[in-house]
Tab-separated table of C-alpha atoms and ligand atoms in Angstrom:
chain	number	residue	atom	x	y	z
A	1	MET	CA	-23.124	108.394	155.910
A	2	GLN	CA	-22.701	105.887	158.504
A	3	LYS	CA	-19.396	104.284	158.852
A	4	LYS	CA	-19.185	100.643	159.689
A	5	ILE	CA	-16.943	99.637	162.679
A	6	SER	CA	-15.562	96.072	162.140
A	7	LEU	CA	-15.456	93.556	165.074
A	8	SER	CA	-11.259	93.848	165.024
A	9	GLN	CA	-11.913	97.311	165.156
A	10	PHE	CA	-14.307	97.623	167.843
A	11	GLU	CA	-12.258	94.872	169.967
A	12	GLU	CA	-9.341	97.163	169.245
A	13	SER	CA	-11.059	99.806	170.762
A	14	VAL	CA	-11.893	97.979	173.526
A	15	PHE	CA	-8.544	96.709	174.357
A	16	SER	CA	-7.479	100.424	174.535
A	17	VAL	CA	-9.637	100.956	177.155
A	18	ILE	CA	-8.937	98.244	178.950
A	19	TYR	CA	-5.228	97.883	178.823
A	20	PRO	CA	-4.349	101.100	180.383
A	21	TYR	CA	-5.826	100.128	183.723
A	22	LEU	CA	-4.756	96.170	183.275
A	23	MET	CA	-0.782	97.673	182.202
A	24	LYS	CA	-1.080	99.963	185.739
A	25	GLY	CA	-1.906	96.730	187.685
A	26	VAL	CA	0.678	95.578	186.409
A	27	ARG	CA	3.520	97.913	187.339
A	28	LEU	CA	2.046	97.485	190.410
A	29	PHE	CA	4.248	94.451	190.513
A	30	ASN	CA	8.216	94.723	190.658
A	31	PRO	CA	9.332	94.504	186.648
A	32	GLU	CA	10.832	90.776	186.403
A	33	PHE	CA	7.506	89.053	188.033
A	34	GLY	CA	5.391	91.804	185.593
A	35	HIS	CA	7.457	90.374	182.896
A	36	ASN	CA	6.714	86.529	183.717
A	37	LEU	CA	3.301	87.633	184.045
A	38	ALA	CA	2.776	88.753	180.823
A	39	LEU	CA	5.020	86.073	179.031
A	40	VAL	CA	2.254	83.608	181.226
A	41	SER	CA	-0.505	85.246	179.686
A	42	LEU	CA	0.582	85.090	176.768
A	43	ARG	CA	1.110	81.309	176.531
A	44	LEU	CA	-2.659	80.856	178.299
A	45	GLY	CA	-3.750	82.701	175.108
A	46	LEU	CA	-5.490	85.249	178.303
A	47	CYS	CA	-4.340	88.163	176.598
A	48	GLY	CA	-3.995	88.657	172.697
A	49	GLY	CA	-5.944	86.228	171.446
A	50	LYS	CA	-5.741	87.262	167.528
A	51	ASN	CA	-4.425	89.752	166.213
A	52	PRO	CA	-7.287	93.143	165.919
A	53	TRP	CA	-5.484	94.281	163.164
A	54	GLN	CA	-5.465	92.628	159.546
A	55	ASP	CA	-2.135	94.134	158.400
A	56	ASP	CA	-2.427	96.964	155.482
A	57	PRO	CA	-0.338	95.925	152.130
A	58	SER	CA	1.311	99.169	152.513
A	59	LEU	CA	3.510	97.943	155.392
A	60	SER	CA	4.252	94.763	154.242
A	61	LEU	CA	8.366	93.966	152.966
A	62	GLN	CA	11.011	92.025	151.708
A	63	ALA	CA	13.895	91.154	153.306
A	64	MET	CA	16.930	88.277	153.378
A	65	GLY	CA	14.526	86.916	150.752
A	66	LEU	CA	12.131	86.190	153.878
A	67	LYS	CA	8.351	88.281	153.916
A	68	PHE	CA	7.637	90.194	156.807
A	69	PRO	CA	3.720	91.126	157.085
A	70	ASN	CA	4.643	94.236	158.843
A	71	PRO	CA	7.683	96.576	160.095
A	72	VAL	CA	7.260	95.894	163.918
A	73	GLY	CA	9.309	93.166	165.246
A	74	ILE	CA	9.542	91.999	169.398
A	75	ALA	CA	13.337	92.557	170.046
A	76	ALA	CA	15.348	89.987	171.942
A	77	GLY	CA	15.033	89.611	175.548
A	78	PHE	CA	11.504	89.596	175.636
A	79	ASP	CA	11.148	85.629	174.800
A	80	LYS	CA	14.566	84.408	175.828
A	81	ASN	CA	13.516	80.720	175.521
A	82	ALA	CA	10.748	80.735	172.675
A	83	LEU	CA	7.929	80.222	175.237
A	84	ALA	CA	5.552	82.626	173.529
A	85	VAL	CA	6.430	82.429	170.033
A	86	THR	CA	2.891	81.857	167.924
A	87	ALA	CA	1.313	84.236	170.429
A	88	LEU	CA	3.141	87.596	169.896
A	89	ALA	CA	2.938	86.595	166.174
A	90	ARG	CA	-0.741	86.372	167.274
A	91	LEU	CA	-0.530	89.894	168.617
A	92	GLY	CA	0.094	91.149	165.437
A	93	PHE	CA	4.411	91.824	165.450
A	94	GLY	CA	5.700	91.669	162.150
A	95	SER	CA	8.209	89.466	163.483
A	96	ILE	CA	9.860	87.569	166.389
A	97	GLU	CA	13.262	87.250	167.893
A	98	VAL	CA	13.529	84.802	170.430
A	99	GLY	CA	16.707	84.296	172.646
A	100	THR	CA	19.058	84.943	173.538
A	101	VAL	CA	19.958	81.755	174.501
A	102	THR	CA	23.961	80.573	175.133
A	103	PRO	CA	24.693	76.919	175.270
A	104	LYS	CA	23.826	75.646	178.683
A	105	PRO	CA	21.369	77.506	181.093
A	106	GLN	CA	22.020	79.867	183.191
A	107	PRO	CA	20.354	81.722	185.995
A	108	GLY	CA	21.656	85.278	184.742
A	109	ASN	CA	22.748	87.982	187.302
A	110	PRO	CA	21.332	88.706	190.868
A	111	LYS	CA	17.880	90.117	191.150
A	112	PRO	CA	16.454	92.609	191.582
A	113	ARG	CA	18.467	93.423	187.715
A	114	LEU	CA	15.073	95.160	185.705
A	115	PHE	CA	14.278	98.395	186.575
A	116	ARG	CA	11.450	101.074	185.676
A	117	LEU	CA	12.582	104.358	184.612
A	118	MET	CA	8.600	106.042	184.197
A	119	LYS	CA	9.910	109.376	184.089
A	120	ASP	CA	12.030	108.482	181.074
A	121	GLY	CA	9.914	106.241	179.576
A	122	ALA	CA	12.850	103.970	179.574
A	123	VAL	CA	14.048	100.806	181.402
A	124	ILE	CA	17.420	99.426	182.653
A	125	ASN	CA	18.191	95.929	182.627
A	126	ARG	CA	21.347	93.714	183.450
A	127	MET	CA	19.485	90.423	183.713
A	128	GLY	CA	22.559	88.820	182.426
A	129	PHE	CA	21.271	86.245	179.761
A	130	ASN	CA	19.429	84.450	182.110
A	131	ASN	CA	17.879	81.469	180.106
A	132	ASN	CA	17.237	77.819	179.648
A	133	GLY	CA	19.687	77.047	177.305
A	134	ILE	CA	20.193	75.976	173.274
A	135	GLN	CA	18.946	72.440	173.484
A	136	ARG	CA	15.237	73.583	175.005
A	137	LEU	CA	15.233	76.415	172.909
A	138	CYS	CA	15.293	74.103	169.837
A	139	ALA	CA	12.605	72.196	171.406
A	140	GLN	CA	10.105	74.546	172.262
A	141	LEU	CA	10.620	75.477	168.090
A	142	ALA	CA	10.749	71.987	167.119
A	143	LYS	CA	7.170	71.789	168.924
A	144	ILE	CA	5.605	74.790	166.245
A	145	SER	CA	7.998	73.733	163.282
A	146	ASN	CA	6.627	74.560	160.016
A	147	VAL	CA	9.054	72.909	157.537
A	148	GLY	CA	9.312	73.472	154.524
A	149	ASN	CA	6.380	76.461	154.049
A	150	GLY	CA	8.101	80.122	153.603
A	151	VAL	CA	8.806	81.040	157.102
A	152	LYS	CA	10.025	78.238	159.471
A	153	THR	CA	7.463	78.103	162.514
A	154	GLN	CA	3.876	78.221	162.624
A	155	ALA	CA	3.906	81.639	163.471
A	156	ASN	CA	3.829	82.787	159.454
A	157	VAL	CA	6.238	85.615	160.525
A	158	PRO	CA	9.985	85.792	160.266
A	159	VAL	CA	11.397	84.552	163.745
A	160	GLY	CA	15.119	84.974	164.460
A	161	VAL	CA	16.692	83.290	166.997
A	162	ASN	CA	19.536	85.302	168.874
A	163	ILE	CA	22.549	83.415	170.156
A	164	GLY	CA	25.358	84.218	173.311
A	165	ILE	CA	27.969	83.046	175.062
A	166	ASN	CA	27.823	81.720	178.751
A	167	LYS	CA	29.249	83.468	181.423
A	168	ILE	CA	31.523	80.679	182.662
A	169	GLY	CA	33.361	78.311	180.191
A	170	ALA	CA	32.782	80.408	176.796
A	171	CYS	CA	34.720	80.075	174.066
A	172	PRO	CA	32.867	81.969	170.995
A	173	GLU	CA	34.596	80.585	168.479
A	174	ARG	CA	33.285	76.932	169.667
A	175	ASP	CA	29.783	78.129	171.173
A	176	TYR	CA	28.421	80.551	168.126
A	177	PRO	CA	28.944	77.487	165.127
A	178	LEU	CA	27.601	75.050	167.368
A	179	GLN	CA	24.748	76.955	168.217
A	180	ILE	CA	24.305	77.492	164.553
A	181	GLY	CA	24.657	73.895	163.859
A	182	LEU	CA	21.544	73.201	166.291
A	183	VAL	CA	18.604	75.599	165.557
A	184	SER	CA	19.489	76.420	161.640
A	185	ARG	CA	16.450	74.682	161.085
A	186	TYR	CA	13.846	76.263	163.021
A	187	ALA	CA	15.143	79.921	162.542
A	188	ASP	CA	14.572	82.755	159.709
A	189	TYR	CA	17.550	83.965	160.700
A	190	ILE	CA	20.308	84.242	163.295
A	191	VAL	CA	21.515	86.825	165.211
A	192	LEU	CA	25.155	86.927	166.950
A	193	ASN	CA	25.081	88.962	170.350
A	194	PHE	CA	28.201	90.790	170.514
A	195	SER	CA	26.483	93.846	172.318
A	196	SER	CA	24.775	93.156	175.889
A	197	PRO	CA	26.676	94.943	178.486
A	198	ASN	CA	25.513	92.185	180.838
A	199	THR	CA	28.121	88.916	180.345
A	200	PRO	CA	31.945	90.106	181.074
A	201	GLY	CA	33.454	90.158	178.076
A	202	LEU	CA	30.917	89.754	175.496
A	203	ARG	CA	31.420	93.531	173.715
A	204	ASP	CA	35.358	93.058	173.010
A	205	LEU	CA	34.109	90.291	170.478
A	206	GLN	CA	32.854	93.668	168.386
A	207	GLN	CA	36.883	94.370	167.733
A	208	PRO	CA	37.116	93.900	164.029
A	209	GLN	CA	40.224	91.245	164.539
A	210	ARG	CA	38.152	89.179	166.944
A	211	MET	CA	35.075	89.407	165.207
A	212	GLU	CA	36.381	88.113	162.212
A	213	ILE	CA	37.645	84.788	163.795
A	214	ILE	CA	34.744	84.376	165.098
A	215	LEU	CA	32.621	84.851	161.395
A	216	GLN	CA	35.401	82.244	160.269
A	217	SER	CA	35.428	79.666	162.189
A	218	ILE	CA	31.249	79.956	161.507
A	219	GLN	CA	31.925	79.902	157.849
A	220	GLN	CA	34.678	76.899	158.915
A	221	LEU	CA	32.229	74.310	160.776
A	222	GLN	CA	28.847	75.110	159.685
A	223	PRO	CA	28.524	77.153	156.008
A	224	ASN	CA	24.743	76.130	155.797
A	225	HIS	CA	23.213	78.687	157.962
A	226	PRO	CA	20.140	80.810	157.423
A	227	PRO	CA	20.758	84.459	157.074
A	228	LEU	CA	23.335	85.925	159.750
A	229	LEU	CA	23.318	89.229	161.772
A	230	VAL	CA	25.196	90.837	164.169
A	231	LYS	CA	23.577	92.895	166.939
A	232	LEU	CA	25.749	95.780	168.124
A	233	SER	CA	25.897	98.389	171.215
A	234	PRO	CA	25.116	102.082	171.157
A	235	ASP	CA	28.566	102.992	172.393
A	236	LEU	CA	30.525	102.003	169.700
A	237	LEU	CA	33.203	104.369	168.021
A	238	ASP	CA	32.792	105.534	164.811
A	239	ALA	CA	36.174	104.427	163.857
A	240	GLU	CA	34.956	100.545	165.100
A	241	LEU	CA	32.155	101.338	163.537
A	242	GLU	CA	33.822	101.382	159.964
A	243	ALA	CA	35.840	98.797	160.657
A	244	ILE	CA	33.089	96.300	161.977
A	245	VAL	CA	30.900	97.044	158.818
A	246	GLU	CA	34.188	95.819	156.982
A	247	VAL	CA	34.757	92.972	158.361
A	248	VAL	CA	30.567	91.980	158.194
A	249	MET	CA	30.678	92.634	154.637
A	250	ASN	CA	33.823	90.287	154.102
A	251	ASN	CA	32.607	87.350	155.945
A	252	HIS	CA	29.520	86.307	155.147
A	253	VAL	CA	26.594	88.392	157.427
A	254	THR	CA	23.681	89.251	155.551
A	255	GLY	CA	22.810	92.488	157.979
A	256	LEU	CA	23.522	94.588	161.789
A	257	ILE	CA	21.251	95.163	164.226
A	258	LEU	CA	21.434	98.763	165.440
A	259	THR	CA	21.630	98.488	168.377
A	260	ASN	CA	21.618	97.093	172.059
A	261	THR	CA	20.909	99.206	175.307
A	262	THR	CA	23.492	101.547	176.185
A	263	VAL	CA	25.485	101.645	178.944
A	264	SER	CA	25.537	105.618	178.364
A	265	ARG	CA	23.182	107.644	181.072
A	266	PRO	CA	22.070	110.976	178.794
A	267	ASP	CA	22.084	114.161	181.540
A	268	ASN	CA	17.840	114.076	181.302
A	269	LEU	CA	17.519	111.400	183.040
A	270	GLN	CA	14.580	112.061	185.947
A	271	SER	CA	14.089	108.815	187.162
A	272	ASP	CA	15.710	107.122	190.629
A	273	PHE	CA	17.147	103.956	188.943
A	274	ARG	CA	19.325	106.147	186.518
A	275	TYR	CA	22.708	105.136	187.854
A	276	GLU	CA	21.325	101.420	188.299
A	277	PRO	CA	24.782	99.659	186.040
A	278	GLY	CA	23.140	97.784	182.838
A	279	GLY	CA	22.064	98.772	179.533
A	280	LEU	CA	19.406	101.144	178.990
A	281	SER	CA	16.443	101.220	176.470
A	282	GLY	CA	13.271	103.367	175.522
A	283	ARG	CA	13.127	106.950	174.833
A	284	PRO	CA	16.288	107.813	175.809
A	285	LEU	CA	18.358	105.695	173.350
A	286	ARG	CA	16.013	106.275	170.293
A	287	GLN	CA	18.407	108.995	169.031
A	288	LYS	CA	21.687	107.223	169.914
A	289	SER	CA	20.732	104.295	167.748
A	290	THR	CA	19.293	106.138	165.010
A	291	GLU	CA	22.477	107.766	164.857
A	292	MET	CA	24.231	104.688	164.134
A	293	LEU	CA	22.107	103.100	161.926
A	294	ALA	CA	22.241	106.152	159.329
A	295	LYS	CA	26.048	106.041	159.658
A	296	VAL	CA	25.974	102.382	159.199
A	297	ALA	CA	23.710	102.903	155.984
A	298	LYS	CA	26.082	105.035	154.709
A	299	LEU	CA	28.985	102.849	155.241
A	300	SER	CA	27.249	99.575	153.511
A	301	GLN	CA	25.840	101.095	150.919
A	302	GLY	CA	23.111	98.886	150.608
A	303	LYS	CA	24.781	95.872	150.722
A	304	LEU	CA	23.619	95.170	154.423
A	305	THR	CA	20.028	94.459	155.786
A	306	LEU	CA	19.659	96.466	158.820
A	307	ILE	CA	17.314	96.770	161.809
A	308	GLY	CA	16.222	99.479	163.604
A	309	SER	CA	15.678	98.762	167.035
A	310	GLY	CA	16.020	101.503	169.742
A	311	GLY	CA	13.748	103.936	171.714
A	312	ILE	CA	10.776	103.277	169.223
A	313	GLU	CA	7.334	104.503	170.540
A	314	ASN	CA	5.007	105.278	167.648
A	315	GLY	CA	4.644	104.952	164.145
A	316	ALA	CA	6.662	108.379	163.114
A	317	ASP	CA	10.004	106.515	165.086
A	318	VAL	CA	9.583	103.806	162.832
A	319	LEU	CA	9.598	105.553	159.910
A	320	GLU	CA	12.226	107.507	160.867
A	321	LYS	CA	14.517	104.370	161.630
A	322	ILE	CA	13.331	103.384	157.993
A	323	MET	CA	14.057	106.917	156.542
A	324	HIS	CA	17.533	106.357	157.835
A	325	GLY	CA	17.984	102.841	156.283
A	326	ALA	CA	16.799	100.152	158.345
A	327	ASP	CA	14.679	97.653	156.171
A	328	PHE	CA	12.825	96.719	159.233
A	329	THR	CA	12.347	97.666	162.900
A	330	GLN	CA	11.991	95.833	166.381
A	331	LEU	CA	10.794	97.352	169.737
A	332	TYR	CA	10.605	95.764	173.830
A	333	THR	CA	10.728	98.331	176.418
A	334	VAL	CA	7.509	100.481	174.823
A	335	PHE	CA	5.839	97.299	174.452
A	336	ALA	CA	6.844	96.537	178.265
A	337	TYR	CA	4.998	100.214	179.090
A	338	GLU	CA	1.840	100.002	176.999
A	339	GLY	CA	1.088	96.136	175.987
A	340	PRO	CA	-0.359	94.779	173.179
A	341	PRO	CA	-2.491	97.711	171.881
A	342	VAL	CA	1.273	99.770	171.137
A	343	ILE	CA	1.209	96.868	168.143
A	344	SER	CA	-1.944	98.386	166.600
A	345	ARG	CA	-1.605	101.622	167.633
A	346	ILE	CA	2.357	101.949	165.674
A	347	LYS	CA	0.638	99.842	163.023
A	348	ARG	CA	-2.354	102.816	162.074
A	349	GLU	CA	0.185	105.181	162.526
A	350	LEU	CA	2.042	104.382	160.123
A	351	VAL	CA	-0.628	103.532	157.678
A	352	THR	CA	-1.937	107.403	157.784
A	353	LEU	CA	2.265	108.547	157.716
A	354	LEU	CA	2.743	106.272	154.488
A	355	LYS	CA	-0.996	107.850	152.353
A	356	GLN	CA	0.703	111.405	153.684
A	357	TYR	CA	3.880	110.284	151.873
A	358	GLN	CA	1.819	109.400	148.829
A	359	VAL	CA	3.995	106.065	148.558
A	360	ARG	CA	2.529	102.461	148.133
A	361	THR	CA	4.535	100.636	150.526
A	362	ILE	CA	6.826	101.730	152.779
A	363	SER	CA	10.205	99.922	151.782
A	364	GLU	CA	9.846	103.370	149.192
A	365	LEU	CA	11.139	105.035	151.952
A	366	LYS	CA	13.605	103.108	152.949
A	367	GLY	CA	16.767	105.653	153.085
A	368	VAL	CA	15.469	108.980	152.304
A	369	ALA	CA	16.785	110.677	155.139
A	370	LEU	CA	20.058	110.091	154.393
A	371	SER	CA	22.258	113.304	153.134
B	401	FMN	C1	14.530	93.412	179.919
B	401	FMN	C2	15.251	93.143	178.495
B	401	FMN	C3	16.028	92.440	178.373
B	401	FMN	C4	17.102	92.361	176.878
B	401	FMN	N1	17.345	91.233	176.435
B	401	FMN	C5	18.197	90.969	175.236
B	401	FMN	C6	18.573	89.967	174.455
B	401	FMN	O1	18.541	88.999	175.675
B	401	FMN	N2	19.740	90.045	174.177
B	401	FMN	C7	19.368	91.074	173.563
B	401	FMN	O2	20.182	91.260	172.154
B	401	FMN	N3	18.965	92.111	173.433
B	401	FMN	C8	18.119	92.742	174.836
B	401	FMN	N4	17.387	93.270	174.672
B	401	FMN	C9	17.825	95.074	174.032
B	401	FMN	C10	16.173	95.289	173.451
B	401	FMN	O3	16.349	93.875	171.918
B	401	FMN	C11	16.641	95.840	172.535
B	401	FMN	O4	17.599	95.675	171.333
B	401	FMN	C12	16.817	97.194	172.931
B	401	FMN	O5	15.789	97.076	174.048
B	401	FMN	C13	16.322	98.224	172.462
B	401	FMN	O6	14.999	98.632	172.167
B	401	FMN	P1	13.986	99.466	172.960
B	401	FMN	O7	14.589	100.067	172.955
B	401	FMN	O8	12.337	99.408	172.213
B	401	FMN	O9	14.144	98.782	174.218
B	401	FMN	C14	16.950	93.468	176.182
B	401	FMN	C15	16.378	94.839	176.667
B	401	FMN	C16	15.414	94.584	177.503
B	401	FMN	C17	14.537	96.110	177.974
């Protein structure tokens, strides 16, 4: 019998042939220019006009009271200023996290500050929270707000806002609540970034006593916030992690993101840029961040929503994170290398894997690898 090929499958096949060449072309530019080019193309609708892949119902899930069409989200840092939210949703991401945003606009660190480690499937960045500030981010989200209809934007998938602090003049106990107050009406969830390695002193906010003071100030000043998550560094020690999980569980935090980039440098990195200062993401981060996810899953005993982020390159990597306790996942580096076709590829691989495991929904596999 002849197999019918739908238009969307046809489009997907065409894209998967064209994009490798297109992405090769993008790599001729320096990485930050390539990134900006991708954002502009998305905004102008030059790439990813529509989601070529209708999400299989087996990929849908619920977390934090929100519905997600699939577990593959775009991580923070790609769309820092919320310029391409609806375009990213049309590409097929199941959730979108914008930011990191800070109270005031700031230029970030001097360039160059973004490095491709091609041989390692990795990136090192020391962007330093370059962004337009919370006011302009809110104005962007206001343009696409969708009040009173499930999720809060026209993206029709959950949109999280990741917030941080400025390099100069920061006061975390003031700045996190202030930004939460401004962005709560547009955000389906909010992430407190305490883990970027490129803002001096930021990771010190992960010290449990300090974190507790900030969380208490949020609760005091902005008690009616959307679900709140904390994004952690993969470089925390086990003892620190235990104390942090206890603090967040006692202070109105709904979940954790495991993990941000690492300042460690595995011995087997091969690329020339491997010793550039900054946060390492992509393939070399995968195992480290999944191990931390598993530890947190055991410590939190199902009481926290967990997002797995770090080194995802295929459907098996997504499933590995879910089996180690993640509710859903996020990726960035592989998207920077492969472009939009990677989203459909990963979702297709996931659907095949779910059939092999003979489950109806992906959530049935949550935590099954935790011993
Ligand atoms: C260029 C770049 C910029 C990033 N910027 C941010 C950021 O602003 N805030 C944040 O929380 N994480 C940021 N991240 C970390 C990612 O959100 C993600 O957690 C990390 O890269 C691990 O996922 P990956 O291995 O799939 O890239 C950034 C990552 C990269 C590569």
